[in-house]
Amino acid sequence: AQRLQAEADAAAENAGAASGDMGAEQGKDKEYFEEAQTVENTGFQIIAHRGYSDVFPENTLAAFRGALDIGTDYIELDVQLTKDGQAVVSHDDTLLRTTGVDARICDLTYAELQELDAGGWFNASFAGEKIPTLREVLDLIRGTDCKVYLELKDIGEVAGFEETIVETAEACHMTGRCLFASFQYRYLERLRELNPDLKILYNTTSGRTDLPEVFPADYYGLSIETARADTIEAIHQAGKRAFVWTANTPAQMKNMQAAGADGIVTNRPGL
């Protein structure tokens, strides 16, 4: 707890010192940030899993600011819909672990969600952190160079889910900087129907080498438990890219880079 508090305090101090620079950055030519920037990239990519979730409470604005402060290449986040159709950022099927309330996001309105504390479970210094909307997070990221690994959680067949996500990204002028990801391939198919130009990423625990043929996508999110060099090579042979989750130790990161991965998803992007 003391280590977490010290790291959080240091990160907060750095963020405060950089706030003036961040404001200037956000004032740069919007066309550069909103249109010219895309998810296309070179070099090994570091992807902050649910933000800087080793030091800050996951999927909160604090975690996303912390990740931006250290210059991560991507932020990974999870999206669900509230009872009243608002796109919000949260991972679990229920809110019990991160708020202490045993309820599903789909059973609560956005206003009800805002009454919950999404930070105190992690550390008392983060008490009062809220579950953010997708729009809040995209607006936060927009004025930076960071890209977004945007995962649609499996919430079943909910009318308008994919449309809401695409419309939000478009409204924030962030469509070109998002990788639209899911374990549910049907969501990705629907996203492509809505906008054929979207970059999609298929998350999978499979290590099969025929992924590009069976599940066509631009990127693949592979589990560190099953990711193999031959799987990654097959993806590259198809002209696609592979990210691996979740690598949290220096050895895991080096091993995945040696296996040919294009990037790693990690709770510890500051390593």
Short mmCIF file of C-alpha atoms in Angstrom, two decimals:
data_model
loop_
_atom_site.label_atom_id
_atom_site.label_comp_id
_atom_site.label_asym_id
_atom_site.label_seq_id
_atom_site.Cartn_x
_atom_site.Cartn_y
_atom_site.Cartn_z
CA ALA A 1 0.00 0.00 0.00
CA GLN A 2 2.86 2.37 0.83
CA ARG A 3 4.51 1.58 -2.54
CA LEU A 4 1.28 2.25 -4.38
CA GLN A 5 0.74 5.53 -2.53
CA ALA A 6 4.31 6.68 -3.24
CA GLU A 7 4.04 5.82 -6.91
CA ALA A 8 0.63 7.45 -7.18
CA ASP A 9 1.89 10.62 -5.47
CA ALA A 10 4.88 10.76 -7.81
CA ALA A 11 2.72 10.22 -10.87
CA ALA A 12 0.27 12.88 -9.71
CA GLU A 13 3.13 15.34 -9.15
CA ASN A 14 4.46 14.67 -12.65
CA ALA A 15 0.99 15.07 -14.12
CA GLY A 16 0.58 18.40 -12.37
CA ALA A 17 3.95 19.63 -13.59
CA ALA A 18 3.00 18.64 -17.10
CA SER A 19 -0.49 20.14 -17.01
CA GLY A 20 0.67 23.35 -18.67
CA ASP A 21 2.31 21.37 -21.45
CA MET A 22 -0.83 19.26 -21.83
CA GLY A 23 -2.93 22.38 -22.23
CA ALA A 24 -0.59 23.69 -24.91
CA GLU A 25 -0.65 20.30 -26.61
CA GLN A 26 -4.42 20.34 -26.74
CA GLY A 27 -4.26 23.70 -28.44
CA LYS A 28 -2.33 22.35 -31.43
CA ASP A 29 -3.88 22.06 -34.82
CA LYS A 30 -6.94 19.83 -34.33
CA GLU A 31 -6.72 18.42 -37.81
CA TYR A 32 -3.39 16.80 -36.90
CA PHE A 33 -4.77 15.11 -33.82
CA GLU A 34 -8.27 14.33 -34.98
CA GLU A 35 -7.77 13.32 -38.59
CA ALA A 36 -4.13 12.75 -39.56
CA GLN A 37 -3.30 10.49 -36.63
CA THR A 38 -4.32 6.85 -37.04
CA VAL A 39 -3.62 3.55 -35.34
CA GLU A 40 -0.98 2.73 -37.95
CA ASN A 41 2.32 2.52 -36.13
CA THR A 42 5.86 1.24 -36.23
CA GLY A 43 8.00 -0.14 -33.46
CA PHE A 44 7.09 -2.19 -30.42
CA GLN A 45 3.93 -0.76 -28.85
CA ILE A 46 3.28 -0.41 -25.12
CA ILE A 47 -0.42 -0.62 -24.30
CA ALA A 48 -1.62 0.47 -20.87
CA HIS A 49 -4.12 -2.15 -19.67
CA ARG A 50 -7.19 -0.33 -18.32
CA GLY A 51 -4.88 2.67 -18.03
CA TYR A 52 -1.89 2.64 -15.68
CA SER A 53 -3.67 0.04 -13.57
CA ASP A 54 -0.68 -1.00 -11.47
CA VAL A 55 -0.57 2.45 -9.85
CA PHE A 56 -4.10 3.81 -10.27
CA PRO A 57 -7.58 2.28 -10.05
CA GLU A 58 -8.34 0.63 -13.38
CA ASN A 59 -10.56 2.20 -16.01
CA THR A 60 -10.76 5.56 -14.25
CA LEU A 61 -9.70 8.98 -15.48
CA ALA A 62 -6.87 8.85 -12.93
CA ALA A 63 -5.52 5.67 -14.55
CA PHE A 64 -5.82 7.14 -18.03
CA ARG A 65 -4.12 10.38 -17.04
CA GLY A 66 -1.33 8.37 -15.43
CA ALA A 67 -0.81 6.41 -18.64
CA LEU A 68 -0.79 9.57 -20.74
CA ASP A 69 1.72 11.18 -18.38
CA ILE A 70 4.31 8.48 -19.10
CA GLY A 71 3.72 8.59 -22.84
CA THR A 72 2.22 5.16 -23.44
CA ASP A 73 1.52 4.27 -27.09
CA TYR A 74 -2.00 2.96 -26.48
CA ILE A 75 -4.57 2.91 -23.73
CA GLU A 76 -6.70 -0.21 -23.49
CA LEU A 77 -10.19 0.21 -22.06
CA ASP A 78 -13.45 -1.72 -21.77
CA VAL A 79 -16.87 -0.43 -22.81
CA GLN A 80 -20.38 -1.41 -21.75
CA LEU A 81 -23.82 0.23 -21.90
CA THR A 82 -25.84 1.48 -18.97
CA LYS A 83 -29.57 0.84 -18.56
CA ASP A 84 -30.26 4.14 -20.30
CA GLY A 85 -27.84 3.47 -23.16
CA GLN A 86 -24.77 5.45 -22.10
CA ALA A 87 -21.37 4.04 -23.13
CA VAL A 88 -19.24 3.80 -19.99
CA VAL A 89 -15.83 2.35 -19.24
CA SER A 90 -15.74 -0.68 -16.94
CA HIS A 91 -14.47 -4.24 -17.20
CA ASP A 92 -16.25 -6.73 -14.97
CA ASP A 93 -19.67 -8.29 -15.42
CA THR A 94 -20.66 -6.78 -12.07
CA LEU A 95 -19.54 -3.73 -10.10
CA LEU A 96 -18.78 -5.63 -6.90
CA ARG A 97 -14.98 -5.73 -7.13
CA THR A 98 -14.45 -2.09 -8.06
CA THR A 99 -17.32 -0.33 -6.26
CA GLY A 100 -18.58 -2.79 -3.62
CA VAL A 101 -22.03 -2.82 -5.24
CA ASP A 102 -23.26 -6.17 -6.51
CA ALA A 103 -25.03 -4.94 -9.63
CA ARG A 104 -24.55 -5.00 -13.36
CA ILE A 105 -23.93 -1.85 -15.36
CA CYS A 106 -26.82 -2.71 -17.66
CA ASP A 107 -29.18 -2.65 -14.66
CA LEU A 108 -28.23 0.87 -13.56
CA THR A 109 -28.70 4.26 -15.18
CA TYR A 110 -25.76 6.56 -15.77
CA ALA A 111 -26.98 8.82 -12.94
CA GLU A 112 -27.01 5.84 -10.56
CA LEU A 113 -23.48 4.86 -11.62
CA GLN A 114 -22.25 8.34 -10.78
CA GLU A 115 -23.20 7.78 -7.15
CA LEU A 116 -20.65 4.95 -6.87
CA ASP A 117 -17.02 5.16 -5.76
CA ALA A 118 -14.77 3.43 -8.32
CA GLY A 119 -11.43 4.31 -6.69
CA GLY A 120 -11.54 3.67 -2.96
CA TRP A 121 -11.27 -0.12 -3.37
CA PHE A 122 -7.76 0.39 -4.79
CA ASN A 123 -6.46 2.96 -2.35
CA ALA A 124 -8.15 5.43 -0.03
CA SER A 125 -6.41 8.31 -1.80
CA PHE A 126 -8.54 7.57 -4.89
CA ALA A 127 -11.88 7.57 -3.10
CA GLY A 128 -14.44 9.42 -5.15
CA GLU A 129 -13.17 8.39 -8.58
CA LYS A 130 -16.12 7.83 -10.89
CA ILE A 131 -16.85 5.37 -13.67
CA PRO A 132 -16.17 7.51 -16.74
CA THR A 133 -18.12 7.67 -19.97
CA LEU A 134 -16.40 6.64 -23.17
CA ARG A 135 -16.74 10.19 -24.41
CA GLU A 136 -14.94 11.58 -21.35
CA VAL A 137 -12.02 9.23 -21.94
CA LEU A 138 -11.77 9.89 -25.67
CA ASP A 139 -11.92 13.63 -25.05
CA LEU A 140 -9.08 13.25 -22.54
CA ILE A 141 -6.90 11.32 -25.00
CA ARG A 142 -7.73 13.35 -28.11
CA GLY A 143 -5.18 16.11 -27.56
CA THR A 144 -2.28 13.66 -27.23
CA ASP A 145 -0.42 11.21 -29.48
CA CYS A 146 -1.90 8.20 -27.69
CA LYS A 147 -4.09 5.66 -29.48
CA VAL A 148 -6.96 3.58 -28.09
CA TYR A 149 -7.45 -0.19 -27.86
CA LEU A 150 -11.21 -0.02 -27.38
CA GLU A 151 -12.73 -3.32 -26.27
CA LEU A 152 -16.45 -3.94 -26.53
CA LYS A 153 -17.31 -6.21 -23.62
CA ASP A 154 -19.68 -9.11 -24.16
CA ILE A 155 -23.02 -7.69 -23.03
CA GLY A 156 -25.11 -9.96 -25.20
CA GLU A 157 -27.40 -8.86 -28.00
CA VAL A 158 -28.17 -5.28 -27.08
CA ALA A 159 -29.71 -3.17 -29.83
CA GLY A 160 -27.59 -0.15 -30.68
CA PHE A 161 -24.45 -1.19 -28.76
CA GLU A 162 -22.08 -1.10 -31.73
CA GLU A 163 -23.78 1.98 -33.16
CA THR A 164 -23.34 3.86 -29.88
CA ILE A 165 -19.62 3.09 -29.77
CA VAL A 166 -19.03 4.17 -33.36
CA GLU A 167 -21.11 7.32 -32.98
CA THR A 168 -19.20 8.28 -29.83
CA ALA A 169 -15.81 7.78 -31.52
CA GLU A 170 -16.99 9.81 -34.50
CA ALA A 171 -18.33 12.61 -32.30
CA CYS A 172 -14.93 12.81 -30.59
CA HIS A 173 -13.09 12.74 -33.94
CA MET A 174 -11.21 9.65 -32.71
CA THR A 175 -12.37 6.96 -35.13
CA GLY A 176 -9.03 6.76 -36.91
CA ARG A 177 -7.11 6.43 -33.66
CA CYS A 178 -9.15 3.58 -32.22
CA LEU A 179 -8.69 -0.15 -32.60
CA PHE A 180 -12.18 -1.57 -32.13
CA ALA A 181 -11.67 -4.83 -30.27
CA SER A 182 -13.73 -7.68 -28.87
CA PHE A 183 -13.73 -11.36 -28.01
CA GLN A 184 -17.14 -11.46 -29.70
CA TYR A 185 -16.47 -11.63 -33.42
CA ARG A 186 -20.09 -10.77 -34.23
CA TYR A 187 -19.53 -7.32 -32.73
CA LEU A 188 -16.57 -6.80 -35.06
CA GLU A 189 -18.61 -7.89 -38.06
CA ARG A 190 -21.31 -5.40 -37.15
CA LEU A 191 -18.75 -2.63 -36.69
CA ARG A 192 -17.40 -3.29 -40.18
CA GLU A 193 -20.93 -3.10 -41.56
CA LEU A 194 -21.35 0.30 -39.94
CA ASN A 195 -18.00 1.59 -41.19
CA PRO A 196 -15.76 -0.55 -43.44
CA ASP A 197 -12.80 1.73 -42.71
CA LEU A 198 -12.64 0.91 -39.01
CA LYS A 199 -9.57 -0.96 -37.78
CA ILE A 200 -10.69 -4.05 -35.89
CA LEU A 201 -8.88 -6.32 -33.46
CA TYR A 202 -10.00 -9.82 -32.57
CA ASN A 203 -9.21 -10.81 -28.99
CA THR A 204 -8.73 -14.52 -28.53
CA THR A 205 -7.29 -17.13 -26.18
CA SER A 206 -6.58 -19.38 -29.16
CA GLY A 207 -3.06 -19.99 -30.42
CA ARG A 208 -4.21 -21.41 -33.76
CA THR A 209 -2.23 -20.37 -36.81
CA ASP A 210 -5.22 -19.97 -39.13
CA LEU A 211 -6.72 -17.00 -37.27
CA PRO A 212 -6.40 -14.62 -40.25
CA GLU A 213 -8.35 -17.01 -42.47
CA VAL A 214 -11.05 -17.97 -39.99
CA PHE A 215 -11.45 -14.60 -38.23
CA PRO A 216 -10.29 -11.85 -40.60
CA ALA A 217 -9.18 -8.72 -38.75
CA ASP A 218 -6.51 -6.03 -38.90
CA TYR A 219 -5.01 -6.86 -35.52
CA TYR A 220 -5.16 -9.77 -33.10
CA GLY A 221 -5.03 -9.66 -29.31
CA LEU A 222 -3.42 -12.88 -28.12
CA SER A 223 -3.27 -14.30 -24.60
CA ILE A 224 0.23 -14.58 -23.18
CA GLU A 225 -0.75 -18.11 -22.13
CA THR A 226 -1.23 -19.31 -25.70
CA ALA A 227 0.68 -16.84 -27.90
CA ARG A 228 3.40 -18.61 -29.87
CA ALA A 229 5.95 -17.47 -32.40
CA ASP A 230 4.31 -19.52 -35.16
CA THR A 231 0.92 -17.94 -34.47
CA ILE A 232 2.44 -14.47 -34.61
CA GLU A 233 4.34 -15.34 -37.79
CA ALA A 234 1.13 -16.54 -39.47
CA ILE A 235 -0.52 -13.25 -38.56
CA HIS A 236 2.41 -11.32 -40.02
CA GLN A 237 2.37 -13.44 -43.17
CA ALA A 238 -1.23 -12.33 -43.66
CA GLY A 239 -0.11 -8.70 -43.40
CA LYS A 240 -1.69 -8.22 -39.97
CA ARG A 241 -0.37 -7.38 -36.50
CA ALA A 242 -0.40 -9.09 -33.12
CA PHE A 243 -0.55 -7.66 -29.61
CA VAL A 244 -0.19 -9.89 -26.53
CA TRP A 245 -1.93 -9.51 -23.17
CA THR A 246 -1.15 -9.31 -20.30
CA ALA A 247 2.62 -9.04 -19.85
CA ASN A 248 3.56 -7.58 -16.47
CA THR A 249 7.17 -8.62 -15.89
CA PRO A 250 10.30 -7.57 -17.80
CA ALA A 251 10.90 -11.23 -18.73
CA GLN A 252 7.40 -11.63 -20.18
CA MET A 253 7.77 -8.41 -22.15
CA LYS A 254 11.14 -9.44 -23.58
CA ASN A 255 9.89 -12.93 -24.42
CA MET A 256 6.90 -11.61 -26.33
CA GLN A 257 9.04 -9.13 -28.21
CA ALA A 258 11.45 -11.94 -29.10
CA ALA A 259 8.49 -14.02 -30.33
CA GLY A 260 7.69 -11.26 -32.80
CA ALA A 261 4.74 -9.53 -31.12
CA ASP A 262 4.04 -6.00 -32.31
CA GLY A 263 3.25 -4.85 -28.79
CA ILE A 264 2.20 -5.89 -25.31
CA VAL A 265 -0.76 -5.01 -23.11
CA THR A 266 0.45 -4.43 -19.55
CA ASN A 267 -0.67 -3.16 -16.17
CA ARG A 268 2.82 -1.71 -15.77
CA PRO A 269 3.46 0.53 -18.81
CA GLY A 270 6.01 2.51 -16.84
CA LEU A 271 8.51 -0.35 -16.60
#
